[in-house]
Amino acid sequence: MFVLSACGFSLRGDFSLPASIQNLQLSNSGHDAALKRTLEKRLKHYKLNMLDKNITDTPADLSIILLPDELDRRLLSLFSTGQVAEYELVYTVKYLMQFAGHASQSVTFTVTREYQDDPDAVLAKSRELDLVVSEMRQQAADRIIRQISSYYANLATVPVQ
């Protein structure tokens, strides 16, 4: 284990946040809070003090505002009958991130997955689609946490407000 930790290896899904981030304010500007709930679940692991903007005057070390996300699908292939056989799901996430004393950063990224459709199993495919979208949200939440670490490491190059 010492050799693995010395080379920088870390388990997948094991992201570290800077120790100086103790107070986090997380909000969303859209009506759908699914990504916010997923991100809150992921952030509980770090034992951060989650601030509610309306309740506390405690300054946040980091503020994240989730902007409305989008789920699009693109046609990839058709059955010989002309019915859709396969889609590419494109989940677009946009958010603003601001560390205390620094300018806010606007971040946009996409998560993509292929999804095979079957017109003969509509109910099963509907449930499978819900599961795939949920997994895409989890992947997006993990990516946000990685980006927090990455941006924090580069704060020296970000101009102070």
PDB file of C-alpha atoms in Angstrom:
ATOM      1  CA  MET A   1       0.000   0.000   0.000  1.00  0.00           C
ATOM      2  CA  PHE A   2       2.874   2.400   0.676  1.00  0.00           C
ATOM      3  CA  VAL A   3       4.139   1.976  -2.857  1.00  0.00           C
ATOM      4  CA  LEU A   4       0.711   2.678  -4.311  1.00  0.00           C
ATOM      5  CA  SER A   5       0.188   5.831  -2.267  1.00  0.00           C
ATOM      6  CA  ALA A   6       3.668   7.072  -3.065  1.00  0.00           C
ATOM      7  CA  CYS A   7       3.024   6.956  -6.810  1.00  0.00           C
ATOM      8  CA  GLY A   8      -0.155   9.036  -6.523  1.00  0.00           C
ATOM      9  CA  PHE A   9      -2.568   6.145  -6.989  1.00  0.00           C
ATOM     10  CA  SER A  10      -5.989   6.631  -5.461  1.00  0.00           C
ATOM     11  CA  LEU A  11      -9.114   4.552  -5.673  1.00  0.00           C
ATOM     12  CA  ARG A  12     -11.661   5.494  -8.284  1.00  0.00           C
ATOM     13  CA  GLY A  13     -14.303   7.710  -6.724  1.00  0.00           C
ATOM     14  CA  ASP A  14     -11.941   8.803  -3.959  1.00  0.00           C
ATOM     15  CA  PHE A  15     -11.592  12.540  -4.548  1.00  0.00           C
ATOM     16  CA  SER A  16      -9.991  14.857  -2.063  1.00  0.00           C
ATOM     17  CA  LEU A  17     -11.193  18.351  -1.344  1.00  0.00           C
ATOM     18  CA  PRO A  18      -8.911  20.983   0.129  1.00  0.00           C
ATOM     19  CA  ALA A  19      -8.974  21.031   3.930  1.00  0.00           C
ATOM     20  CA  SER A  20      -9.565  24.792   3.897  1.00  0.00           C
ATOM     21  CA  ILE A  21     -13.067  24.270   2.490  1.00  0.00           C
ATOM     22  CA  GLN A  22     -15.223  23.891   5.575  1.00  0.00           C
ATOM     23  CA  ASN A  23     -18.308  25.945   4.698  1.00  0.00           C
ATOM     24  CA  LEU A  24     -20.016  25.251   1.383  1.00  0.00           C
ATOM     25  CA  GLN A  25     -23.049  26.968  -0.026  1.00  0.00           C
ATOM     26  CA  LEU A  26     -24.832  24.937  -2.707  1.00  0.00           C
ATOM     27  CA  SER A  27     -27.843  26.280  -4.539  1.00  0.00           C
ATOM     28  CA  ASN A  28     -29.601  25.782  -7.828  1.00  0.00           C
ATOM     29  CA  SER A  29     -31.315  28.279 -10.064  1.00  0.00           C
ATOM     30  CA  GLY A  30     -33.503  25.744 -11.850  1.00  0.00           C
ATOM     31  CA  HIS A  31     -36.692  24.068 -10.769  1.00  0.00           C
ATOM     32  CA  ASP A  32     -35.277  20.532 -10.944  1.00  0.00           C
ATOM     33  CA  ALA A  33     -33.091  19.750  -7.932  1.00  0.00           C
ATOM     34  CA  ALA A  34     -32.051  16.197  -8.879  1.00  0.00           C
ATOM     35  CA  LEU A  35     -28.413  17.110  -9.545  1.00  0.00           C
ATOM     36  CA  LYS A  36     -28.302  19.199  -6.358  1.00  0.00           C
ATOM     37  CA  ARG A  37     -29.540  16.235  -4.279  1.00  0.00           C
ATOM     38  CA  THR A  38     -27.017  13.914  -5.922  1.00  0.00           C
ATOM     39  CA  LEU A  39     -24.170  16.365  -5.326  1.00  0.00           C
ATOM     40  CA  GLU A  40     -25.215  16.876  -1.684  1.00  0.00           C
ATOM     41  CA  LYS A  41     -25.104  13.098  -1.146  1.00  0.00           C
ATOM     42  CA  ARG A  42     -21.606  12.946  -2.633  1.00  0.00           C
ATOM     43  CA  LEU A  43     -20.403  15.911  -0.557  1.00  0.00           C
ATOM     44  CA  LYS A  44     -21.626  14.401   2.757  1.00  0.00           C
ATOM     45  CA  HIS A  45     -18.560  12.158   2.599  1.00  0.00           C
ATOM     46  CA  TYR A  46     -16.356  15.235   3.165  1.00  0.00           C
ATOM     47  CA  LYS A  47     -18.209  16.370   6.322  1.00  0.00           C
ATOM     48  CA  LEU A  48     -18.591  19.950   5.098  1.00  0.00           C
ATOM     49  CA  ASN A  49     -20.800  22.502   6.779  1.00  0.00           C
ATOM     50  CA  MET A  50     -23.567  22.984   4.193  1.00  0.00           C
ATOM     51  CA  LEU A  51     -24.778  26.577   4.484  1.00  0.00           C
ATOM     52  CA  ASP A  52     -28.260  27.784   3.675  1.00  0.00           C
ATOM     53  CA  LYS A  53     -28.055  31.283   2.227  1.00  0.00           C
ATOM     54  CA  ASN A  54     -31.394  32.260   3.778  1.00  0.00           C
ATOM     55  CA  ILE A  55     -30.617  31.061   7.317  1.00  0.00           C
ATOM     56  CA  THR A  56     -26.990  31.833   8.130  1.00  0.00           C
ATOM     57  CA  ASP A  57     -24.610  34.760   7.843  1.00  0.00           C
ATOM     58  CA  THR A  58     -21.552  32.481   8.018  1.00  0.00           C
ATOM     59  CA  PRO A  59     -19.285  33.218   5.040  1.00  0.00           C
ATOM     60  CA  ALA A  60     -18.878  30.358   2.592  1.00  0.00           C
ATOM     61  CA  ASP A  61     -15.408  29.117   1.667  1.00  0.00           C
ATOM     62  CA  LEU A  62     -16.953  27.933  -1.593  1.00  0.00           C
ATOM     63  CA  SER A  63     -20.243  28.792  -3.281  1.00  0.00           C
ATOM     64  CA  ILE A  64     -21.671  26.665  -6.074  1.00  0.00           C
ATOM     65  CA  ILE A  65     -24.732  27.680  -8.050  1.00  0.00           C
ATOM     66  CA  LEU A  66     -26.077  24.938 -10.277  1.00  0.00           C
ATOM     67  CA  LEU A  67     -27.633  26.387 -13.407  1.00  0.00           C
ATOM     68  CA  PRO A  68     -30.417  24.550 -15.274  1.00  0.00           C
ATOM     69  CA  ASP A  69     -29.114  21.293 -16.711  1.00  0.00           C
ATOM     70  CA  GLU A  70     -30.183  19.808 -20.042  1.00  0.00           C
ATOM     71  CA  LEU A  71     -30.705  16.259 -21.252  1.00  0.00           C
ATOM     72  CA  ASP A  72     -30.741  15.839 -25.011  1.00  0.00           C
ATOM     73  CA  ARG A  73     -30.748  12.763 -27.148  1.00  0.00           C
ATOM     74  CA  ARG A  74     -29.327  12.278 -30.601  1.00  0.00           C
ATOM     75  CA  LEU A  75     -30.322   9.592 -33.022  1.00  0.00           C
ATOM     76  CA  LEU A  76     -27.534   7.074 -33.621  1.00  0.00           C
ATOM     77  CA  SER A  77     -29.192   4.225 -35.517  1.00  0.00           C
ATOM     78  CA  LEU A  78     -32.508   2.880 -36.816  1.00  0.00           C
ATOM     79  CA  PHE A  79     -34.049  -0.559 -37.134  1.00  0.00           C
ATOM     80  CA  SER A  80     -34.878  -1.722 -40.673  1.00  0.00           C
ATOM     81  CA  THR A  81     -38.500  -0.766 -39.884  1.00  0.00           C
ATOM     82  CA  GLY A  82     -37.466   2.866 -39.415  1.00  0.00           C
ATOM     83  CA  GLN A  83     -37.903   2.850 -35.623  1.00  0.00           C
ATOM     84  CA  VAL A  84     -35.143   4.248 -33.455  1.00  0.00           C
ATOM     85  CA  ALA A  85     -32.704   1.573 -32.293  1.00  0.00           C
ATOM     86  CA  GLU A  86     -30.100   3.641 -30.482  1.00  0.00           C
ATOM     87  CA  TYR A  87     -29.727   7.127 -29.017  1.00  0.00           C
ATOM     88  CA  GLU A  88     -26.827   9.072 -27.634  1.00  0.00           C
ATOM     89  CA  LEU A  89     -27.848  10.808 -24.398  1.00  0.00           C
ATOM     90  CA  VAL A  90     -26.100  14.130 -23.800  1.00  0.00           C
ATOM     91  CA  TYR A  91     -26.375  15.583 -20.290  1.00  0.00           C
ATOM     92  CA  THR A  92     -25.120  19.172 -20.128  1.00  0.00           C
ATOM     93  CA  VAL A  93     -24.234  20.623 -16.725  1.00  0.00           C
ATOM     94  CA  LYS A  94     -23.564  24.312 -16.080  1.00  0.00           C
ATOM     95  CA  TYR A  95     -22.601  25.872 -12.775  1.00  0.00           C
ATOM     96  CA  LEU A  96     -20.879  28.818 -11.172  1.00  0.00           C
ATOM     97  CA  MET A  97     -18.167  28.231  -8.603  1.00  0.00           C
ATOM     98  CA  GLN A  98     -16.696  30.933  -6.372  1.00  0.00           C
ATOM     99  CA  PHE A  99     -14.013  30.518  -3.749  1.00  0.00           C
ATOM    100  CA  ALA A 100     -14.000  33.139  -0.979  1.00  0.00           C
ATOM    101  CA  GLY A 101     -12.084  36.217  -2.100  1.00  0.00           C
ATOM    102  CA  HIS A 102     -11.799  35.125  -5.742  1.00  0.00           C
ATOM    103  CA  ALA A 103     -13.711  35.728  -8.948  1.00  0.00           C
ATOM    104  CA  SER A 104     -16.431  33.253  -9.854  1.00  0.00           C
ATOM    105  CA  GLN A 105     -15.750  30.623 -12.491  1.00  0.00           C
ATOM    106  CA  SER A 106     -18.376  29.514 -14.993  1.00  0.00           C
ATOM    107  CA  VAL A 107     -18.098  25.819 -15.814  1.00  0.00           C
ATOM    108  CA  THR A 108     -19.904  23.787 -18.469  1.00  0.00           C
ATOM    109  CA  PHE A 109     -19.379  20.133 -19.334  1.00  0.00           C
ATOM    110  CA  THR A 110     -21.263  17.217 -20.851  1.00  0.00           C
ATOM    111  CA  VAL A 111     -21.697  13.587 -19.924  1.00  0.00           C
ATOM    112  CA  THR A 112     -22.660  11.241 -22.757  1.00  0.00           C
ATOM    113  CA  ARG A 113     -23.993   7.715 -22.908  1.00  0.00           C
ATOM    114  CA  GLU A 114     -25.381   5.469 -25.599  1.00  0.00           C
ATOM    115  CA  TYR A 115     -28.849   4.088 -25.002  1.00  0.00           C
ATOM    116  CA  GLN A 116     -30.431   1.254 -26.975  1.00  0.00           C
ATOM    117  CA  ASP A 117     -34.152   1.527 -27.458  1.00  0.00           C
ATOM    118  CA  ASP A 118     -36.587  -1.365 -27.928  1.00  0.00           C
ATOM    119  CA  PRO A 119     -40.120  -0.440 -29.006  1.00  0.00           C
ATOM    120  CA  ASP A 120     -41.350  -3.871 -27.832  1.00  0.00           C
ATOM    121  CA  ALA A 121     -40.272  -3.263 -24.202  1.00  0.00           C
ATOM    122  CA  VAL A 122     -41.384   0.311 -23.567  1.00  0.00           C
ATOM    123  CA  LEU A 123     -41.891   0.016 -19.791  1.00  0.00           C
ATOM    124  CA  ALA A 124     -38.586  -1.765 -19.173  1.00  0.00           C
ATOM    125  CA  LYS A 125     -36.721   0.686 -21.379  1.00  0.00           C
ATOM    126  CA  SER A 126     -38.333   3.618 -19.582  1.00  0.00           C
ATOM    127  CA  ARG A 127     -37.030   2.320 -16.260  1.00  0.00           C
ATOM    128  CA  GLU A 128     -33.627   1.642 -17.786  1.00  0.00           C
ATOM    129  CA  LEU A 129     -33.530   5.210 -19.124  1.00  0.00           C
ATOM    130  CA  ASP A 130     -34.261   6.563 -15.624  1.00  0.00           C
ATOM    131  CA  LEU A 131     -31.393   4.473 -14.248  1.00  0.00           C
ATOM    132  CA  VAL A 132     -28.991   5.648 -16.957  1.00  0.00           C
ATOM    133  CA  VAL A 133     -29.890   9.302 -16.340  1.00  0.00           C
ATOM    134  CA  SER A 134     -29.389   8.796 -12.593  1.00  0.00           C
ATOM    135  CA  GLU A 135     -25.943   7.321 -13.254  1.00  0.00           C
ATOM    136  CA  MET A 136     -25.127  10.281 -15.511  1.00  0.00           C
ATOM    137  CA  ARG A 137     -26.050  12.662 -12.652  1.00  0.00           C
ATOM    138  CA  GLN A 138     -23.780  10.741 -10.285  1.00  0.00           C
ATOM    139  CA  GLN A 139     -20.967  10.963 -12.807  1.00  0.00           C
ATOM    140  CA  ALA A 140     -21.606  14.719 -13.162  1.00  0.00           C
ATOM    141  CA  ALA A 141     -21.540  15.188  -9.358  1.00  0.00           C
ATOM    142  CA  ASP A 142     -18.212  13.349  -9.142  1.00  0.00           C
ATOM    143  CA  ARG A 143     -16.843  15.489 -11.943  1.00  0.00           C
ATOM    144  CA  ILE A 144     -17.889  18.686 -10.128  1.00  0.00           C
ATOM    145  CA  ILE A 145     -15.987  17.521  -7.036  1.00  0.00           C
ATOM    146  CA  ARG A 146     -12.883  16.798  -9.132  1.00  0.00           C
ATOM    147  CA  GLN A 147     -13.173  20.222 -10.756  1.00  0.00           C
ATOM    148  CA  ILE A 148     -13.407  21.901  -7.341  1.00  0.00           C
ATOM    149  CA  SER A 149     -10.085  20.304  -6.400  1.00  0.00           C
ATOM    150  CA  SER A 150      -8.536  21.224  -9.720  1.00  0.00           C
ATOM    151  CA  TYR A 151      -9.656  24.865  -9.619  1.00  0.00           C
ATOM    152  CA  TYR A 152      -8.550  25.224  -6.009  1.00  0.00           C
ATOM    153  CA  ALA A 153      -5.085  23.960  -6.921  1.00  0.00           C
ATOM    154  CA  ASN A 154      -4.887  26.669  -9.593  1.00  0.00           C
ATOM    155  CA  LEU A 155      -6.107  29.564  -7.431  1.00  0.00           C
ATOM    156  CA  ALA A 156      -2.713  31.218  -7.603  1.00  0.00           C
ATOM    157  CA  THR A 157      -3.403  32.050 -11.271  1.00  0.00           C
ATOM    158  CA  VAL A 158      -6.943  33.354 -10.634  1.00  0.00           C
ATOM    159  CA  PRO A 159      -7.114  37.111  -9.993  1.00  0.00           C
ATOM    160  CA  VAL A 160      -8.405  38.156  -6.572  1.00  0.00           C
ATOM    161  CA  GLN A 161     -11.616  40.210  -6.551  1.00  0.00           C
TER     162      GLN A 161
END
